[in-house]
PDB file of C-alpha atoms and ligand atoms in Angstrom:
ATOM      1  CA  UNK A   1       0.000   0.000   0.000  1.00  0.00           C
ATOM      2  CA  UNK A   2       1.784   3.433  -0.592  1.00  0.00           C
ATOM      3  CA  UNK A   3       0.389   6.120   0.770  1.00  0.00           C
ATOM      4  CA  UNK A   4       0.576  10.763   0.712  1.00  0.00           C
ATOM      5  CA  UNK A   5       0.781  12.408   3.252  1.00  0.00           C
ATOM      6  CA  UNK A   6      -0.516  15.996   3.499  1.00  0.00           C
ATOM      7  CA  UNK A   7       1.042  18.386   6.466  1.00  0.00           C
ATOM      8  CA  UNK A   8       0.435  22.043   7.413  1.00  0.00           C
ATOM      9  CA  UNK A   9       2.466  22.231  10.099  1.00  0.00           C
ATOM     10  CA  UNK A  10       4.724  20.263  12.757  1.00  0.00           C
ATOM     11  CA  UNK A  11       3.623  16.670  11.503  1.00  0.00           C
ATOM     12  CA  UNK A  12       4.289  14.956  15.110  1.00  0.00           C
ATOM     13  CA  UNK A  13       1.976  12.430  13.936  1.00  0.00           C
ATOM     14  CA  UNK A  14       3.937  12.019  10.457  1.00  0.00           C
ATOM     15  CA  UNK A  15       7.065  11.135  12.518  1.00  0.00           C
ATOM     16  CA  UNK A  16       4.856   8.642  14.391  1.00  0.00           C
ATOM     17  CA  UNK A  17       4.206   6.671  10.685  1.00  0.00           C
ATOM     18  CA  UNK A  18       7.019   7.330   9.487  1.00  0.00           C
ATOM     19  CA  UNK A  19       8.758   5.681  12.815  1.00  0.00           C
ATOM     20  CA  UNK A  20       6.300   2.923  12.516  1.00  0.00           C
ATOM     21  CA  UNK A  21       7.207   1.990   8.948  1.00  0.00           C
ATOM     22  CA  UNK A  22      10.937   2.165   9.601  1.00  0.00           C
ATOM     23  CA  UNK A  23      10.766  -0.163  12.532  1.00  0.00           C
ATOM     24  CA  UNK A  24       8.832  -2.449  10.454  1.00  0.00           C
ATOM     25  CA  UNK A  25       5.087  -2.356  12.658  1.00  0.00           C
ATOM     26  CA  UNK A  26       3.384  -0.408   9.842  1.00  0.00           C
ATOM     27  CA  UNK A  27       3.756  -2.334   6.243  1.00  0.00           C
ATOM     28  CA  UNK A  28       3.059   0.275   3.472  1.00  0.00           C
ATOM     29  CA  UNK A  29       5.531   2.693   1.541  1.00  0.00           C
ATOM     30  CA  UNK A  30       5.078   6.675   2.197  1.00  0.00           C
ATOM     31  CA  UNK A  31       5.468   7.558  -1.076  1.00  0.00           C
ATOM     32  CA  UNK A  32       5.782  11.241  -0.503  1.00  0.00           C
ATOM     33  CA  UNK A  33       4.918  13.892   2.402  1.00  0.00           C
ATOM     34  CA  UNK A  34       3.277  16.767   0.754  1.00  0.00           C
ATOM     35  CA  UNK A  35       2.527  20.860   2.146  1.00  0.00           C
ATOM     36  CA  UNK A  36      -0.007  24.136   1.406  1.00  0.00           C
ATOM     37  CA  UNK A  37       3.115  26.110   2.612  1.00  0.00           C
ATOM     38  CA  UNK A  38       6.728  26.116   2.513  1.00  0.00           C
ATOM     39  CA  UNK A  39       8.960  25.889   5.561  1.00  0.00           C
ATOM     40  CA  UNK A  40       6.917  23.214   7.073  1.00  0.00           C
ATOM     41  CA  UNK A  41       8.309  20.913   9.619  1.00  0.00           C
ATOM     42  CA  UNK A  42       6.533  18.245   8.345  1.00  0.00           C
ATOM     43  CA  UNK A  43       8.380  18.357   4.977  1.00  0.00           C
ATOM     44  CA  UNK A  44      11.589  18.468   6.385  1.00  0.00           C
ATOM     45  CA  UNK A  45      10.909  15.247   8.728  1.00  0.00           C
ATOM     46  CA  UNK A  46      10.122  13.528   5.837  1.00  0.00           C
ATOM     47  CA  UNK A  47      13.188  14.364   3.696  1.00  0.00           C
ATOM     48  CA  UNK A  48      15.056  13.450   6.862  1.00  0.00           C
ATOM     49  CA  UNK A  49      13.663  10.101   6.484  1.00  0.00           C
ATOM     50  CA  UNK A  50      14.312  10.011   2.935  1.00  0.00           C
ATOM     51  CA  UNK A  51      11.140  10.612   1.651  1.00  0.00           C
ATOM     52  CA  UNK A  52       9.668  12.611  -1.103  1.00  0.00           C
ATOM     53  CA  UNK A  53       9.001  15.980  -0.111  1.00  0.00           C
ATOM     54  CA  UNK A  54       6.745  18.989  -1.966  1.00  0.00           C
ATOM     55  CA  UNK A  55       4.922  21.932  -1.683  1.00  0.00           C
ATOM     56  CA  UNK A  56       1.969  23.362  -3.601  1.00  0.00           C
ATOM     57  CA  UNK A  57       1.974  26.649  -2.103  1.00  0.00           C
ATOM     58  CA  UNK A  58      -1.639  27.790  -1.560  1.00  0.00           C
ATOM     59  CA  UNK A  59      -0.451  31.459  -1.733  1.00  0.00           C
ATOM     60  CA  UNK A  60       1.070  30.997  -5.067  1.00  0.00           C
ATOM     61  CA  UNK A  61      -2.621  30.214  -6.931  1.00  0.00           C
ATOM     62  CA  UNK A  62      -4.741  33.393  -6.984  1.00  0.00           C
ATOM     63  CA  UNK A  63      -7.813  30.986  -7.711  1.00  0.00           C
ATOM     64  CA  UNK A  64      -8.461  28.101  -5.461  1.00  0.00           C
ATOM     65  CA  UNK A  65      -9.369  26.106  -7.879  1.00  0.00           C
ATOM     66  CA  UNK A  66      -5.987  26.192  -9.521  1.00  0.00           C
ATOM     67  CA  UNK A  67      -4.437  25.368  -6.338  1.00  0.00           C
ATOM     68  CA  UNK A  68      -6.391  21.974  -5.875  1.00  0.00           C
ATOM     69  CA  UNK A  69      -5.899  21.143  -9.674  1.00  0.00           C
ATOM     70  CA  UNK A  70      -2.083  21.441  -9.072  1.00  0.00           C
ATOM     71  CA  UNK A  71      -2.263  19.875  -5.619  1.00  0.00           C
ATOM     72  CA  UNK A  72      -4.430  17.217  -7.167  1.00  0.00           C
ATOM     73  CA  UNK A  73      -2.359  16.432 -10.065  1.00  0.00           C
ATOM     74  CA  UNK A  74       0.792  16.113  -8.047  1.00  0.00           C
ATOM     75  CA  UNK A  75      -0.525  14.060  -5.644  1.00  0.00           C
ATOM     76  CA  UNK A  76      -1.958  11.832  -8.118  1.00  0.00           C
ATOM     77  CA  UNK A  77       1.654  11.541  -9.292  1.00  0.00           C
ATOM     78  CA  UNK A  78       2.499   9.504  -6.602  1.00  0.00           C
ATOM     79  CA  UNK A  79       0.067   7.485  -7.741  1.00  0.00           C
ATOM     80  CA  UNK A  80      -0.870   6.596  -3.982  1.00  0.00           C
ATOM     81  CA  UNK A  81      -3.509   4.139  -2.131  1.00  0.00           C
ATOM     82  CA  UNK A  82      -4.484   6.619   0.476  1.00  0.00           C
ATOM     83  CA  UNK A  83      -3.596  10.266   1.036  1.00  0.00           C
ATOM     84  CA  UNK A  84      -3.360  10.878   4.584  1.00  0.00           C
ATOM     85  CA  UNK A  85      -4.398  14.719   6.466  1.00  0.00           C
ATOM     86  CA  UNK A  86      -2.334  14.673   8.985  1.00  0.00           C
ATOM     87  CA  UNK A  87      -2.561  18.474  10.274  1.00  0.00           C
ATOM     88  CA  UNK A  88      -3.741  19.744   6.817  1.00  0.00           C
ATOM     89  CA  UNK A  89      -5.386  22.417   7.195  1.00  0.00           C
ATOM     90  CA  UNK A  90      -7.046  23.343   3.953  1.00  0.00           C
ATOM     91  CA  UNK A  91     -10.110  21.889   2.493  1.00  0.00           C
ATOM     92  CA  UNK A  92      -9.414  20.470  -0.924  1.00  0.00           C
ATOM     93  CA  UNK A  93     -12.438  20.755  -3.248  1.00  0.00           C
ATOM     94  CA  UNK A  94     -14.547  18.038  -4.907  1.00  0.00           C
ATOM     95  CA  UNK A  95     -11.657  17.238  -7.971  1.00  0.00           C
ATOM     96  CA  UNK A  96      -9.611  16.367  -5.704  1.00  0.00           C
ATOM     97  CA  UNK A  97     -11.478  13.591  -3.612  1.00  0.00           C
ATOM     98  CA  UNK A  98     -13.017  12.605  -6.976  1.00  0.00           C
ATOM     99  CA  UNK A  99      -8.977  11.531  -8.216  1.00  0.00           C
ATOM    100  CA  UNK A 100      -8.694   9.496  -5.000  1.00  0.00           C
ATOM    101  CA  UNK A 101     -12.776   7.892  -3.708  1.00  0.00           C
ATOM    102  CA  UNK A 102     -12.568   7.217   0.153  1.00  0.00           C
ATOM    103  CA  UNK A 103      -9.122   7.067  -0.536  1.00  0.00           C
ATOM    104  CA  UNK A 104      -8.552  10.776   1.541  1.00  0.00           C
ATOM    105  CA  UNK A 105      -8.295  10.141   5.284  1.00  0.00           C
ATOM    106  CA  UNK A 106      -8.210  13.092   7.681  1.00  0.00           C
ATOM    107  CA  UNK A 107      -7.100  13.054  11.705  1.00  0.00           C
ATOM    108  CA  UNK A 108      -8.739  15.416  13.873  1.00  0.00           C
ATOM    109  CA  UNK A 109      -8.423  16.144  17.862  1.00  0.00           C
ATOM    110  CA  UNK A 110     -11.743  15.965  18.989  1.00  0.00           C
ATOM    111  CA  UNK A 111     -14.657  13.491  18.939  1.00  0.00           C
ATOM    112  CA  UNK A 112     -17.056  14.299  16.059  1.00  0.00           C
ATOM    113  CA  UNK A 113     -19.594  15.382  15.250  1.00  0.00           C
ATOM    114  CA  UNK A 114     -18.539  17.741  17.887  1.00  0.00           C
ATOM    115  CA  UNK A 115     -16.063  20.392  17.533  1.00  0.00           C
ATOM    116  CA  UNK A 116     -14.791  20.469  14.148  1.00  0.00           C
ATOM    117  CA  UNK A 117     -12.859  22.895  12.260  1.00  0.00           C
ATOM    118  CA  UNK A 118      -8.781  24.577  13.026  1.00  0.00           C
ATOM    119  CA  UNK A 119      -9.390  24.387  16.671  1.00  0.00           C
ATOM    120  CA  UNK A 120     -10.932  21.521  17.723  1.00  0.00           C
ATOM    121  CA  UNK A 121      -8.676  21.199  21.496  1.00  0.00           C
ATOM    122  CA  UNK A 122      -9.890  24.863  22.249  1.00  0.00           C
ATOM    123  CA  UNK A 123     -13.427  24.609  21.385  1.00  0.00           C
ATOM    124  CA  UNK A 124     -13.710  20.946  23.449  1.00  0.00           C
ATOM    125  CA  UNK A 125     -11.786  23.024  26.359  1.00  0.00           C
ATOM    126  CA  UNK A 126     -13.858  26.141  26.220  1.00  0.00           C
ATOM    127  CA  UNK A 127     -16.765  24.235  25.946  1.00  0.00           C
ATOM    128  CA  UNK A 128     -16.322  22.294  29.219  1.00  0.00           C
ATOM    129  CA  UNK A 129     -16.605  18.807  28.209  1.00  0.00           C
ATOM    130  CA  UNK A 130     -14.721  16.455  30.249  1.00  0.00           C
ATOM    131  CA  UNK A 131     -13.996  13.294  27.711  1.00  0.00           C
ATOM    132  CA  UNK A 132     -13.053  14.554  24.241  1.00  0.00           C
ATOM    133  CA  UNK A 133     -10.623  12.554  21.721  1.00  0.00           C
ATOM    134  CA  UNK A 134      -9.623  11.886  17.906  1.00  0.00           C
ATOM    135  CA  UNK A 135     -11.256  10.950  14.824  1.00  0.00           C
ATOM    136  CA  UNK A 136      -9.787   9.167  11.832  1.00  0.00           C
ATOM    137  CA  UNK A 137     -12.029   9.545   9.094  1.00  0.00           C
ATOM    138  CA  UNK A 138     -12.620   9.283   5.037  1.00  0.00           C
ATOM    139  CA  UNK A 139     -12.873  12.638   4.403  1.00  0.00           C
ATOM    140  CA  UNK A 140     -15.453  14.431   2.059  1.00  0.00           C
ATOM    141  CA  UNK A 141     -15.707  18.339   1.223  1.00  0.00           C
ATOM    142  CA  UNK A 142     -17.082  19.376   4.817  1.00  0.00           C
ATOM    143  CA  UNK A 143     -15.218  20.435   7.231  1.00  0.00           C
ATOM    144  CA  UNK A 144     -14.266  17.585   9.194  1.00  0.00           C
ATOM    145  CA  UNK A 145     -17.238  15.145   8.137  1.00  0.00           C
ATOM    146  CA  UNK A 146     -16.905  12.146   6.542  1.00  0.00           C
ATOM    147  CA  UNK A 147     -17.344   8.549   7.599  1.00  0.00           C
ATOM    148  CA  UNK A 148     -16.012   7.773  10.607  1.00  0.00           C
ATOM    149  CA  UNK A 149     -13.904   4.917  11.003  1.00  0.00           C
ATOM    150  CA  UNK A 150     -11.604   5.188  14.774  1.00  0.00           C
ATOM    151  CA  UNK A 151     -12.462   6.980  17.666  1.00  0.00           C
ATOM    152  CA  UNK A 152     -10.287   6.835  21.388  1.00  0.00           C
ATOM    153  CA  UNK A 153     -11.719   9.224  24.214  1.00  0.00           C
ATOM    154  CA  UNK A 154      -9.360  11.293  26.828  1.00  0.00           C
ATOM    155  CA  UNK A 155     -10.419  12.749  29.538  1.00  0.00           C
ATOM    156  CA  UNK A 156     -10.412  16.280  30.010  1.00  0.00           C
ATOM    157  CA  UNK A 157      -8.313  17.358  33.342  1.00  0.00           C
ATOM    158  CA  UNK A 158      -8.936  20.491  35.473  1.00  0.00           C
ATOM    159  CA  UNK A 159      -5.841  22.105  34.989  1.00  0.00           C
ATOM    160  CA  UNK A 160      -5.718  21.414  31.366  1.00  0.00           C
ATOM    161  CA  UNK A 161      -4.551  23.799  28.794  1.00  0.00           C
ATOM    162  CA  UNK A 162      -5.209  23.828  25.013  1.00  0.00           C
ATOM    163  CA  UNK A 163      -0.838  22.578  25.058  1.00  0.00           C
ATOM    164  CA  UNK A 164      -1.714  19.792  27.694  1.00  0.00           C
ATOM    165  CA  UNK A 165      -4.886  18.665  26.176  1.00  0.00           C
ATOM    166  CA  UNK A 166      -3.619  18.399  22.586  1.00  0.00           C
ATOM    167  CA  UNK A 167      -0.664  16.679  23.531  1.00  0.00           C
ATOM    168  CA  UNK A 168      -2.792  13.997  25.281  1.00  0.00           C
ATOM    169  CA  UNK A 169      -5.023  13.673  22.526  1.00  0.00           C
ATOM    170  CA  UNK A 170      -1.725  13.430  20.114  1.00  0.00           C
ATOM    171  CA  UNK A 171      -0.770  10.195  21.847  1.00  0.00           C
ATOM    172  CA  UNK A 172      -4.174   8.378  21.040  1.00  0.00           C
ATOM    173  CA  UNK A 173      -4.213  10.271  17.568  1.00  0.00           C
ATOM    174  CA  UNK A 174      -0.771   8.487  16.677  1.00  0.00           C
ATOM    175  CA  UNK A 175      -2.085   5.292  18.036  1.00  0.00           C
ATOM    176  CA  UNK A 176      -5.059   5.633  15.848  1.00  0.00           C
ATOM    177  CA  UNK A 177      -3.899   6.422  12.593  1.00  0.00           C
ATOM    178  CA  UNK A 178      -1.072   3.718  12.714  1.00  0.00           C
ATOM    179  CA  UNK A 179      -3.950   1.245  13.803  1.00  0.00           C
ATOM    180  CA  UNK A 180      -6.225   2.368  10.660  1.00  0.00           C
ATOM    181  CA  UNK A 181      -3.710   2.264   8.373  1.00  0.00           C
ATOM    182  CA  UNK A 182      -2.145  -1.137   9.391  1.00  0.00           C
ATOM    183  CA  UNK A 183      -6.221  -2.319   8.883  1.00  0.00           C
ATOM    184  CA  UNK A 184      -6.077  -0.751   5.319  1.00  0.00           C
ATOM    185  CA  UNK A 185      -2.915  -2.263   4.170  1.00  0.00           C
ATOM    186  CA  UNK A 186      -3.673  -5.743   5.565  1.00  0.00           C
ATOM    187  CA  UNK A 187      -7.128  -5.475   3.782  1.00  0.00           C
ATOM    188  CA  UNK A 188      -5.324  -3.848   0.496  1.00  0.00           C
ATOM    189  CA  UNK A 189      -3.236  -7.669  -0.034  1.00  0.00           C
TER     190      UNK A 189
HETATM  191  C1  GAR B   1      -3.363  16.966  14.861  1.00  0.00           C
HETATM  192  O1  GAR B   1      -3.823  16.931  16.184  1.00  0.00           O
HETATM  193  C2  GAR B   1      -4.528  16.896  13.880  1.00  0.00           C
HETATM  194  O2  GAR B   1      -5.594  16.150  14.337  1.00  0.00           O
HETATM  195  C3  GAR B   1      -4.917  18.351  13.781  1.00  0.00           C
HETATM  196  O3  GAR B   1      -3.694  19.008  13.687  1.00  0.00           O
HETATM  197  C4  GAR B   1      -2.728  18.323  14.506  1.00  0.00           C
HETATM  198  C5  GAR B   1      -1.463  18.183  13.707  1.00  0.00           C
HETATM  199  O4  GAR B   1      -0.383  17.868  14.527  1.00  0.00           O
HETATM  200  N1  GAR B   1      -5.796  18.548  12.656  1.00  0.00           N
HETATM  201  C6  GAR B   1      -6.886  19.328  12.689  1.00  0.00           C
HETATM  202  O5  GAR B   1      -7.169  20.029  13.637  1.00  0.00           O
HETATM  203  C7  GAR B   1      -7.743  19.273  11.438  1.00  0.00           C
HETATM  204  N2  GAR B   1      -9.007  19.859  11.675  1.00  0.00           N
HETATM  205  P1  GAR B   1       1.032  17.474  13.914  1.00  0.00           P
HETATM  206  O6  GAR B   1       1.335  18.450  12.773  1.00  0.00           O
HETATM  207  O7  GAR B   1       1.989  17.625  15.053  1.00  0.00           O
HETATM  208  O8  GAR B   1       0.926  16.043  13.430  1.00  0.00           O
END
């Protein structure tokens, strides 16, 4: 199974697949780690590790529609399984999940239906609950819908902040993502 990866940012939970891969627990090839932005951290884990790295700069396309065409078509390159969010914070328009059918999975730190969007640990945490989680989903063109496929719960703590939470949550969210994907590439032989 060979799989994308899409990062906006730190990619903490790339480095947990990637780690997984090297030390032989997670059987698939990460074909390439892809970004919205340059200077990612993301990116430069996965060059670190030997792995393809690019950037389709959202800033560079005046017309969003350009930008998913040229994010589509060089993901598509890659000619990958699954593309994996991981922390990718842009919604990618209905050409895009067309090239790859509940083939895009997207991460997020909370337990939906509740609390979706860029801030999912603050909203849980300003909202008072006291169990929140992640989601691994197949991802459509809402913001953070999609089928559902893994969910883990952690409990919210009374001195926790948005850091504290979200690092919490992080640990279950690597868990879960290196879980679904070991399902999908057993299922995939
Ligand atoms: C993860 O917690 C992921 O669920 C979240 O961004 C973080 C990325 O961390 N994504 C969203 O909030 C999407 N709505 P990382 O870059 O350290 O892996």
């Amino acid at each position: 199974m060979r799989i994308v990866v899409l990062v906006s940012g730190t990619g903490s939970n790339l480095q947990a697949v990637i780690d997984a891969v090297s030390s032989g627990s997670l059987d698939l090839t990460i074909a390439a780690v892809g970004a919205d932005r340059h200077d990612t951290y993301g990116v430069e884990r996965a060059t670190a590790a030997g792995i393809d790295g690019f950037v389709v700069d959202f800033r560079s396309y005046p017309e969003r529609a350009d930008w998913n065409a040229a994010l589509t078509e060089k993901v598509a390159s890659y000619a990958p399984d699954y593309v994996v969010s991981s922390g990718f914070m842009r919604i990618v328009d209905q050409g895009f999940l067309d090239a790859f059918p509940n083939r895009y999975l997207n991460t997020h730190p909370a337990l939906l239906p509740s609390f979706p969007g860029a801030h999912g640990v603050r909203d849980a945490l300003a909202y008072g609950v006291k169990v929140t989680g992640c989601t691994v989903m197949i991802a459509d063109a809402g913001v953070d819908t999609g089928p559902i496929l893994a969910q883990a719960a952690v409990d919210v703590l009374d001195d926790d902040t948005e850091e504290t939470l979200h690092e919490r949550i992080k640990v279950q969210e690597r868990d879960l993502l290196i879980r679904t994907l070991r399902e999908l590439s057993q299922e995939s032989r």
